[in-house]
Amino acid sequence: MRKKFIAGNWKMYTSKASSVALAKSVAEGVKDDRVSVAVCPPAPWLVAVAEIVKGSFVHVGAQNCHYASEGAFTGDMSPQMILDAGCRYVIIGHSERRHGLAEPDLFLNRKVKAATSAGLTAIFCIGELLAERETQQTEAVLAFQLDAGLSGLTAEQISRVVLAYEPVWAIGTGKVATPQQAQEAHAFIRQHIGKRFGNDVAQQMIIQYGGSVKADNAQEILKQPDVDGALVGGASLKAETFLPIIQAAS
Ligand code: 13P
């Protein structure tokens, strides 16, 4: 039985004070570990947020990392630094970096390997553009992104990967995938993971859905057999809108 996993991606929002207040409210609202929960604040607030949620059922993730363990990489953070900051997770390949900043697949693959080797769980994001969906390329795009991003991972590394299916056309647009569209994509992703890494890995793999998840649509999406959670953007910025999504998962 796969445990549902709800993560909040705060993107480049919150101040130091509001991130700490939000983390505190989320930690107070999550009373058990029936659902895995994480919040992913902007990098400058990772340490403060990790301190606030320490001892609660809420974990912390970074939104990006470099693949090197250290070096002359101005502006970047290594997986080890993210661990030291008190994080368990790191988001890799979010479309706002993959498409928005043109991060190439090879680079993302290196990041997944480095993060998982360091002991972090990578939340690896994949998803098609609207034009790709409209021209029936969704499965080909997902297969390519999975093959490229997870290429060469060891059994140990793949066990520390969570996938997030985020159709790019649904991110921040209010246009959520229908439960059926989400289920179809998730079933395809699981089947593809099975082909590459074996059925056991595929059955254990947590696959989150992301893209305009809100309290009022979460339950229908989370009910789908291959949807194991959600990566939430806008609705994770307030405890009043994030906690009901966690409740919908439990
Ligand atoms: P929204 O929930 O704001 O659409 O963002 C989704 C997302 O990008 C999560 O990573």
PDB file of C-alpha atoms and ligand atoms in Angstrom:
ATOM      1  CA  MET A   1       0.000   0.000   0.000  1.00  0.00           C
ATOM      2  CA  ARG A   2       1.550   3.294  -1.068  1.00  0.00           C
ATOM      3  CA  LYS A   3       1.290   6.119   1.449  1.00  0.00           C
ATOM      4  CA  LYS A   4      -0.074   9.387   0.070  1.00  0.00           C
ATOM      5  CA  PHE A   5       2.420  12.239  -0.065  1.00  0.00           C
ATOM      6  CA  ILE A   6       1.346  15.887  -0.137  1.00  0.00           C
ATOM      7  CA  ALA A   7       4.034  18.513  -0.683  1.00  0.00           C
ATOM      8  CA  GLY A   8       3.700  22.273  -0.824  1.00  0.00           C
ATOM      9  CA  ASN A   9       5.922  24.071  -3.304  1.00  0.00           C
ATOM     10  CA  TRP A  10       6.087  27.653  -2.093  1.00  0.00           C
ATOM     11  CA  LYS A  11       8.068  28.710  -5.181  1.00  0.00           C
ATOM     12  CA  MET A  12       9.449  32.287  -4.818  1.00  0.00           C
ATOM     13  CA  TYR A  13       6.801  33.411  -2.357  1.00  0.00           C
ATOM     14  CA  THR A  14       6.814  34.165   1.406  1.00  0.00           C
ATOM     15  CA  SER A  15       8.958  36.384   3.590  1.00  0.00           C
ATOM     16  CA  LYS A  16      11.033  35.002   6.441  1.00  0.00           C
ATOM     17  CA  ALA A  17       8.281  35.847   8.918  1.00  0.00           C
ATOM     18  CA  SER A  18       5.430  34.496   6.785  1.00  0.00           C
ATOM     19  CA  SER A  19       7.318  31.280   5.933  1.00  0.00           C
ATOM     20  CA  VAL A  20       7.890  30.552   9.625  1.00  0.00           C
ATOM     21  CA  ALA A  21       4.269  31.360  10.486  1.00  0.00           C
ATOM     22  CA  LEU A  22       2.974  29.164   7.639  1.00  0.00           C
ATOM     23  CA  ALA A  23       5.267  26.262   8.586  1.00  0.00           C
ATOM     24  CA  LYS A  24       4.106  26.513  12.194  1.00  0.00           C
ATOM     25  CA  SER A  25       0.425  26.440  11.215  1.00  0.00           C
ATOM     26  CA  VAL A  26       0.958  23.467   8.892  1.00  0.00           C
ATOM     27  CA  ALA A  27       2.920  21.569  11.572  1.00  0.00           C
ATOM     28  CA  GLU A  28       0.180  22.231  14.127  1.00  0.00           C
ATOM     29  CA  GLY A  29      -2.481  21.084  11.677  1.00  0.00           C
ATOM     30  CA  VAL A  30      -0.881  17.745  10.811  1.00  0.00           C
ATOM     31  CA  LYS A  31      -1.654  15.511  13.775  1.00  0.00           C
ATOM     32  CA  ASP A  32      -0.428  12.119  12.568  1.00  0.00           C
ATOM     33  CA  ASP A  33       1.638  10.513   9.845  1.00  0.00           C
ATOM     34  CA  ARG A  34      -1.131   8.798   7.884  1.00  0.00           C
ATOM     35  CA  VAL A  35      -0.121  11.065   4.997  1.00  0.00           C
ATOM     36  CA  SER A  36       3.485  12.106   4.321  1.00  0.00           C
ATOM     37  CA  VAL A  37       3.713  15.900   4.279  1.00  0.00           C
ATOM     38  CA  ALA A  38       6.435  18.287   3.193  1.00  0.00           C
ATOM     39  CA  VAL A  39       6.790  22.002   2.636  1.00  0.00           C
ATOM     40  CA  CYS A  40       9.341  23.410   0.189  1.00  0.00           C
ATOM     41  CA  PRO A  41      10.158  27.019   1.048  1.00  0.00           C
ATOM     42  CA  PRO A  42      12.518  29.332  -0.827  1.00  0.00           C
ATOM     43  CA  ALA A  43      16.191  28.541  -0.103  1.00  0.00           C
ATOM     44  CA  PRO A  44      16.864  31.406   2.348  1.00  0.00           C
ATOM     45  CA  TRP A  45      14.136  30.131   4.702  1.00  0.00           C
ATOM     46  CA  LEU A  46      15.042  26.416   4.680  1.00  0.00           C
ATOM     47  CA  VAL A  47      16.896  26.449   7.991  1.00  0.00           C
ATOM     48  CA  ALA A  48      14.295  28.550   9.805  1.00  0.00           C
ATOM     49  CA  VAL A  49      11.432  26.386   8.512  1.00  0.00           C
ATOM     50  CA  ALA A  50      13.284  23.152   9.334  1.00  0.00           C
ATOM     51  CA  GLU A  51      13.781  24.390  12.913  1.00  0.00           C
ATOM     52  CA  ILE A  52      10.092  25.240  13.265  1.00  0.00           C
ATOM     53  CA  VAL A  53       8.775  21.871  12.035  1.00  0.00           C
ATOM     54  CA  LYS A  54      11.377  19.783  13.903  1.00  0.00           C
ATOM     55  CA  GLY A  55       9.657  17.052  15.921  1.00  0.00           C
ATOM     56  CA  SER A  56       6.388  17.423  13.955  1.00  0.00           C
ATOM     57  CA  PHE A  57       5.022  15.226  11.173  1.00  0.00           C
ATOM     58  CA  VAL A  58       6.025  17.778   8.550  1.00  0.00           C
ATOM     59  CA  HIS A  59       9.252  17.516   6.558  1.00  0.00           C
ATOM     60  CA  VAL A  60      11.101  20.093   4.507  1.00  0.00           C
ATOM     61  CA  GLY A  61      12.293  20.116   0.915  1.00  0.00           C
ATOM     62  CA  ALA A  62      14.376  22.444  -1.219  1.00  0.00           C
ATOM     63  CA  GLN A  63      13.179  23.513  -4.646  1.00  0.00           C
ATOM     64  CA  ASN A  64      16.389  22.818  -6.547  1.00  0.00           C
ATOM     65  CA  CYS A  65      19.990  21.656  -6.136  1.00  0.00           C
ATOM     66  CA  HIS A  66      23.272  21.388  -8.004  1.00  0.00           C
ATOM     67  CA  TYR A  67      24.764  17.978  -8.800  1.00  0.00           C
ATOM     68  CA  ALA A  68      28.218  18.707  -7.438  1.00  0.00           C
ATOM     69  CA  SER A  69      29.004  18.156  -3.770  1.00  0.00           C
ATOM     70  CA  GLU A  70      30.873  21.469  -3.650  1.00  0.00           C
ATOM     71  CA  GLY A  71      32.737  23.775  -5.970  1.00  0.00           C
ATOM     72  CA  ALA A  72      32.843  27.101  -7.751  1.00  0.00           C
ATOM     73  CA  PHE A  73      29.123  27.240  -8.587  1.00  0.00           C
ATOM     74  CA  THR A  74      27.942  30.719  -7.699  1.00  0.00           C
ATOM     75  CA  GLY A  75      24.374  30.808  -6.489  1.00  0.00           C
ATOM     76  CA  ASP A  76      23.895  27.051  -6.187  1.00  0.00           C
ATOM     77  CA  MET A  77      23.362  24.606  -3.316  1.00  0.00           C
ATOM     78  CA  SER A  78      24.692  21.055  -3.079  1.00  0.00           C
ATOM     79  CA  PRO A  79      22.549  18.131  -1.914  1.00  0.00           C
ATOM     80  CA  GLN A  80      24.757  17.867   1.195  1.00  0.00           C
ATOM     81  CA  MET A  81      24.057  21.491   2.076  1.00  0.00           C
ATOM     82  CA  ILE A  82      20.331  20.857   1.710  1.00  0.00           C
ATOM     83  CA  LEU A  83      20.601  17.847   4.033  1.00  0.00           C
ATOM     84  CA  ASP A  84      22.580  19.917   6.528  1.00  0.00           C
ATOM     85  CA  ALA A  85      19.827  22.539   6.426  1.00  0.00           C
ATOM     86  CA  GLY A  86      17.457  19.883   7.784  1.00  0.00           C
ATOM     87  CA  CYS A  87      15.726  18.819   4.575  1.00  0.00           C
ATOM     88  CA  ARG A  88      14.550  15.388   3.498  1.00  0.00           C
ATOM     89  CA  TYR A  89      13.437  16.291  -0.036  1.00  0.00           C
ATOM     90  CA  VAL A  90      14.515  18.254  -3.071  1.00  0.00           C
ATOM     91  CA  ILE A  91      12.388  19.129  -6.097  1.00  0.00           C
ATOM     92  CA  ILE A  92      14.223  18.506  -9.373  1.00  0.00           C
ATOM     93  CA  GLY A  93      13.129  19.363 -12.899  1.00  0.00           C
ATOM     94  CA  HIS A  94      10.138  21.534 -12.072  1.00  0.00           C
ATOM     95  CA  SER A  95       8.778  22.950 -15.324  1.00  0.00           C
ATOM     96  CA  GLU A  96       9.581  26.462 -14.142  1.00  0.00           C
ATOM     97  CA  ARG A  97      13.245  25.403 -14.372  1.00  0.00           C
ATOM     98  CA  ARG A  98      13.034  22.773 -17.120  1.00  0.00           C
ATOM     99  CA  HIS A  99      11.083  25.032 -19.499  1.00  0.00           C
ATOM    100  CA  GLY A 100      11.405  28.413 -17.803  1.00  0.00           C
ATOM    101  CA  LEU A 101      15.205  28.242 -17.436  1.00  0.00           C
ATOM    102  CA  ALA A 102      15.943  25.622 -20.117  1.00  0.00           C
ATOM    103  CA  GLU A 103      17.597  23.145 -17.735  1.00  0.00           C
ATOM    104  CA  PRO A 104      18.575  20.178 -19.916  1.00  0.00           C
ATOM    105  CA  ASP A 105      17.692  16.547 -19.213  1.00  0.00           C
ATOM    106  CA  LEU A 106      21.312  15.515 -18.723  1.00  0.00           C
ATOM    107  CA  PHE A 107      21.712  18.170 -16.033  1.00  0.00           C
ATOM    108  CA  LEU A 108      18.512  16.988 -14.303  1.00  0.00           C
ATOM    109  CA  ASN A 109      19.724  13.380 -14.430  1.00  0.00           C
ATOM    110  CA  ARG A 110      22.965  14.387 -12.699  1.00  0.00           C
ATOM    111  CA  LYS A 111      20.989  16.228 -10.044  1.00  0.00           C
ATOM    112  CA  VAL A 112      18.724  13.231  -9.362  1.00  0.00           C
ATOM    113  CA  LYS A 113      21.769  10.960  -9.022  1.00  0.00           C
ATOM    114  CA  ALA A 114      23.606  13.369  -6.735  1.00  0.00           C
ATOM    115  CA  ALA A 115      20.596  14.130  -4.542  1.00  0.00           C
ATOM    116  CA  THR A 116      19.607  10.500  -4.046  1.00  0.00           C
ATOM    117  CA  SER A 117      23.225   9.402  -3.447  1.00  0.00           C
ATOM    118  CA  ALA A 118      23.513  12.064  -0.754  1.00  0.00           C
ATOM    119  CA  GLY A 119      20.455  10.620   0.980  1.00  0.00           C
ATOM    120  CA  LEU A 120      17.787  13.106  -0.103  1.00  0.00           C
ATOM    121  CA  THR A 121      14.539  12.002  -1.698  1.00  0.00           C
ATOM    122  CA  ALA A 122      14.216  13.632  -5.103  1.00  0.00           C
ATOM    123  CA  ILE A 123      10.796  14.850  -6.212  1.00  0.00           C
ATOM    124  CA  PHE A 124      11.413  14.534  -9.929  1.00  0.00           C
ATOM    125  CA  CYS A 125       8.925  16.480 -12.052  1.00  0.00           C
ATOM    126  CA  ILE A 126       7.784  15.582 -15.530  1.00  0.00           C
ATOM    127  CA  GLY A 127       4.949  16.814 -17.687  1.00  0.00           C
ATOM    128  CA  GLU A 128       3.879  17.774 -21.181  1.00  0.00           C
ATOM    129  CA  LEU A 129       3.158  21.189 -22.690  1.00  0.00           C
ATOM    130  CA  LEU A 130      -0.328  21.984 -23.958  1.00  0.00           C
ATOM    131  CA  ALA A 131       0.800  21.734 -27.601  1.00  0.00           C
ATOM    132  CA  GLU A 132       2.260  18.281 -26.884  1.00  0.00           C
ATOM    133  CA  ARG A 133      -1.014  17.071 -25.347  1.00  0.00           C
ATOM    134  CA  GLU A 134      -3.011  18.462 -28.251  1.00  0.00           C
ATOM    135  CA  THR A 135      -0.842  16.594 -30.744  1.00  0.00           C
ATOM    136  CA  GLN A 136      -1.075  13.281 -28.834  1.00  0.00           C
ATOM    137  CA  GLN A 137       2.556  13.375 -27.719  1.00  0.00           C
ATOM    138  CA  THR A 138       1.921  13.192 -23.967  1.00  0.00           C
ATOM    139  CA  GLU A 139       3.106   9.600 -23.513  1.00  0.00           C
ATOM    140  CA  ALA A 140       6.157  10.060 -25.732  1.00  0.00           C
ATOM    141  CA  VAL A 141       7.162  13.172 -23.780  1.00  0.00           C
ATOM    142  CA  LEU A 142       6.683  11.471 -20.401  1.00  0.00           C
ATOM    143  CA  ALA A 143       8.649   8.413 -21.549  1.00  0.00           C
ATOM    144  CA  PHE A 144      11.481  10.596 -22.814  1.00  0.00           C
ATOM    145  CA  GLN A 145      11.648  12.686 -19.630  1.00  0.00           C
ATOM    146  CA  LEU A 146      11.612   9.547 -17.460  1.00  0.00           C
ATOM    147  CA  ASP A 147      14.276   7.781 -19.526  1.00  0.00           C
ATOM    148  CA  ALA A 148      16.546  10.810 -19.628  1.00  0.00           C
ATOM    149  CA  GLY A 149      16.062  11.968 -16.060  1.00  0.00           C
ATOM    150  CA  LEU A 150      16.347   8.555 -14.425  1.00  0.00           C
ATOM    151  CA  SER A 151      18.974   7.082 -16.736  1.00  0.00           C
ATOM    152  CA  GLY A 152      21.581   4.936 -14.990  1.00  0.00           C
ATOM    153  CA  LEU A 153      20.063   5.125 -11.501  1.00  0.00           C
ATOM    154  CA  THR A 154      20.987   2.280  -9.167  1.00  0.00           C
ATOM    155  CA  ALA A 155      18.327   0.372  -7.198  1.00  0.00           C
ATOM    156  CA  GLU A 156      19.366   2.362  -4.138  1.00  0.00           C
ATOM    157  CA  GLN A 157      18.988   5.677  -5.983  1.00  0.00           C
ATOM    158  CA  ILE A 158      15.613   4.864  -7.555  1.00  0.00           C
ATOM    159  CA  SER A 159      14.260   3.934  -4.120  1.00  0.00           C
ATOM    160  CA  ARG A 160      14.744   7.602  -3.162  1.00  0.00           C
ATOM    161  CA  VAL A 161      12.779   9.031  -6.073  1.00  0.00           C
ATOM    162  CA  VAL A 162       9.238  10.392  -5.949  1.00  0.00           C
ATOM    163  CA  LEU A 163       7.713  11.398  -9.272  1.00  0.00           C
ATOM    164  CA  ALA A 164       5.498  14.415  -9.788  1.00  0.00           C
ATOM    165  CA  TYR A 165       3.366  14.467 -12.918  1.00  0.00           C
ATOM    166  CA  GLU A 166       2.760  18.138 -13.587  1.00  0.00           C
ATOM    167  CA  PRO A 167       1.145  18.849 -16.941  1.00  0.00           C
ATOM    168  CA  VAL A 168       2.614  22.256 -17.756  1.00  0.00           C
ATOM    169  CA  TRP A 169      -0.743  23.594 -18.970  1.00  0.00           C
ATOM    170  CA  ALA A 170      -2.240  22.970 -15.516  1.00  0.00           C
ATOM    171  CA  ILE A 171       0.419  24.773 -13.470  1.00  0.00           C
ATOM    172  CA  GLY A 172      -0.811  28.034 -11.980  1.00  0.00           C
ATOM    173  CA  THR A 173      -3.567  28.269 -14.586  1.00  0.00           C
ATOM    174  CA  GLY A 174      -6.542  27.042 -12.565  1.00  0.00           C
ATOM    175  CA  LYS A 175      -6.972  24.433 -15.333  1.00  0.00           C
ATOM    176  CA  VAL A 176      -6.688  21.157 -13.447  1.00  0.00           C
ATOM    177  CA  ALA A 177      -6.348  17.862 -15.298  1.00  0.00           C
ATOM    178  CA  THR A 178      -9.533  15.817 -15.046  1.00  0.00           C
ATOM    179  CA  PRO A 179      -9.243  12.859 -12.667  1.00  0.00           C
ATOM    180  CA  GLN A 180      -9.317  10.617 -15.734  1.00  0.00           C
ATOM    181  CA  GLN A 181      -6.514  12.533 -17.510  1.00  0.00           C
ATOM    182  CA  ALA A 182      -4.433  12.328 -14.329  1.00  0.00           C
ATOM    183  CA  GLN A 183      -5.109   8.610 -13.876  1.00  0.00           C
ATOM    184  CA  GLU A 184      -4.241   7.821 -17.507  1.00  0.00           C
ATOM    185  CA  ALA A 185      -0.931   9.671 -17.281  1.00  0.00           C
ATOM    186  CA  HIS A 186      -0.062   8.150 -13.899  1.00  0.00           C
ATOM    187  CA  ALA A 187      -0.866   4.624 -15.080  1.00  0.00           C
ATOM    188  CA  PHE A 188       1.354   5.171 -18.114  1.00  0.00           C
ATOM    189  CA  ILE A 189       4.190   6.496 -15.925  1.00  0.00           C
ATOM    190  CA  ARG A 190       3.926   3.503 -13.560  1.00  0.00           C
ATOM    191  CA  GLN A 191       3.921   1.073 -16.461  1.00  0.00           C
ATOM    192  CA  HIS A 192       6.972   2.793 -17.964  1.00  0.00           C
ATOM    193  CA  ILE A 193       8.837   2.657 -14.632  1.00  0.00           C
ATOM    194  CA  GLY A 194       7.986  -1.047 -14.536  1.00  0.00           C
ATOM    195  CA  LYS A 195       9.611  -1.576 -17.927  1.00  0.00           C
ATOM    196  CA  ARG A 196      12.781   0.233 -16.907  1.00  0.00           C
ATOM    197  CA  PHE A 197      13.193  -0.701 -13.248  1.00  0.00           C
ATOM    198  CA  GLY A 198      10.946  -3.709 -12.704  1.00  0.00           C
ATOM    199  CA  ASN A 199       7.462  -4.211 -11.352  1.00  0.00           C
ATOM    200  CA  ASP A 200       8.405  -4.009  -7.657  1.00  0.00           C
ATOM    201  CA  VAL A 201       9.911  -0.539  -8.095  1.00  0.00           C
ATOM    202  CA  ALA A 202       6.895   0.561 -10.151  1.00  0.00           C
ATOM    203  CA  GLN A 203       4.417  -0.641  -7.531  1.00  0.00           C
ATOM    204  CA  GLN A 204       6.269   1.166  -4.749  1.00  0.00           C
ATOM    205  CA  MET A 205       6.859   4.391  -6.671  1.00  0.00           C
ATOM    206  CA  ILE A 206       5.000   7.410  -5.284  1.00  0.00           C
ATOM    207  CA  ILE A 207       3.603   9.459  -8.166  1.00  0.00           C
ATOM    208  CA  GLN A 208       2.199  12.857  -7.208  1.00  0.00           C
ATOM    209  CA  TYR A 209      -0.061  14.959  -9.390  1.00  0.00           C
ATOM    210  CA  GLY A 210       0.627  18.693  -9.610  1.00  0.00           C
ATOM    211  CA  GLY A 211      -1.204  21.527 -11.328  1.00  0.00           C
ATOM    212  CA  SER A 212      -3.956  23.685  -9.807  1.00  0.00           C
ATOM    213  CA  VAL A 213      -4.717  21.256  -6.974  1.00  0.00           C
ATOM    214  CA  LYS A 214      -7.130  22.878  -4.520  1.00  0.00           C
ATOM    215  CA  ALA A 215      -9.191  21.660  -1.585  1.00  0.00           C
ATOM    216  CA  ASP A 216     -12.271  21.326  -3.784  1.00  0.00           C
ATOM    217  CA  ASN A 217     -10.696  19.163  -6.511  1.00  0.00           C
ATOM    218  CA  ALA A 218      -8.137  17.229  -4.439  1.00  0.00           C
ATOM    219  CA  GLN A 219     -10.355  14.373  -3.351  1.00  0.00           C
ATOM    220  CA  GLU A 220     -11.446  13.322  -6.844  1.00  0.00           C
ATOM    221  CA  ILE A 221      -7.864  13.355  -8.117  1.00  0.00           C
ATOM    222  CA  LEU A 222      -6.404  11.641  -5.052  1.00  0.00           C
ATOM    223  CA  LYS A 223      -9.015   8.882  -5.337  1.00  0.00           C
ATOM    224  CA  GLN A 224      -7.503   7.659  -8.603  1.00  0.00           C
ATOM    225  CA  PRO A 225      -5.657   4.366  -8.092  1.00  0.00           C
ATOM    226  CA  ASP A 226      -2.312   5.552  -9.495  1.00  0.00           C
ATOM    227  CA  VAL A 227      -2.346   9.040  -7.956  1.00  0.00           C
ATOM    228  CA  ASP A 228      -0.334   8.869  -4.740  1.00  0.00           C
ATOM    229  CA  GLY A 229      -0.402  12.472  -3.662  1.00  0.00           C
ATOM    230  CA  ALA A 230      -0.055  16.026  -4.832  1.00  0.00           C
ATOM    231  CA  LEU A 231       2.580  18.682  -5.384  1.00  0.00           C
ATOM    232  CA  VAL A 232       0.707  21.858  -4.556  1.00  0.00           C
ATOM    233  CA  GLY A 233       1.684  25.387  -5.564  1.00  0.00           C
ATOM    234  CA  GLY A 234      -0.688  28.280  -4.897  1.00  0.00           C
ATOM    235  CA  ALA A 235      -2.934  26.446  -2.443  1.00  0.00           C
ATOM    236  CA  SER A 236       0.068  25.537  -0.242  1.00  0.00           C
ATOM    237  CA  LEU A 237       0.707  29.187   0.636  1.00  0.00           C
ATOM    238  CA  LYS A 238      -2.020  29.296   3.286  1.00  0.00           C
ATOM    239  CA  ALA A 239      -2.618  26.686   5.983  1.00  0.00           C
ATOM    240  CA  GLU A 240      -6.396  27.111   5.444  1.00  0.00           C
ATOM    241  CA  THR A 241      -6.083  25.976   1.844  1.00  0.00           C
ATOM    242  CA  PHE A 242      -3.238  23.442   2.284  1.00  0.00           C
ATOM    243  CA  LEU A 243      -4.455  21.464   5.305  1.00  0.00           C
ATOM    244  CA  PRO A 244      -7.779  20.462   3.658  1.00  0.00           C
ATOM    245  CA  ILE A 245      -5.774  18.906   0.781  1.00  0.00           C
ATOM    246  CA  ILE A 246      -3.858  16.805   3.328  1.00  0.00           C
ATOM    247  CA  GLN A 247      -7.192  15.832   4.890  1.00  0.00           C
ATOM    248  CA  ALA A 248      -8.539  14.871   1.463  1.00  0.00           C
ATOM    249  CA  ALA A 249      -5.594  12.468   1.129  1.00  0.00           C
ATOM    250  CA  SER A 250      -6.246  10.687   4.399  1.00  0.00           C
TER     251      SER A 250
HETATM  252  P1  13P B   1      -0.192  25.373  -8.747  1.00  0.00           P
HETATM  253  O1  13P B   1      -0.766  24.433  -7.713  1.00  0.00           O
HETATM  254  O2  13P B   1      -0.128  26.793  -8.303  1.00  0.00           O
HETATM  255  O3  13P B   1      -0.867  25.198 -10.082  1.00  0.00           O
HETATM  256  O4  13P B   1       1.336  24.927  -8.954  1.00  0.00           O
HETATM  257  C1  13P B   1       1.627  23.599  -9.197  1.00  0.00           C
HETATM  258  C2  13P B   1       3.080  23.417  -9.115  1.00  0.00           C
HETATM  259  O5  13P B   1       3.818  23.879  -9.947  1.00  0.00           O
HETATM  260  C3  13P B   1       3.616  22.676  -7.959  1.00  0.00           C
HETATM  261  O6  13P B   1       4.958  22.395  -8.134  1.00  0.00           O
END
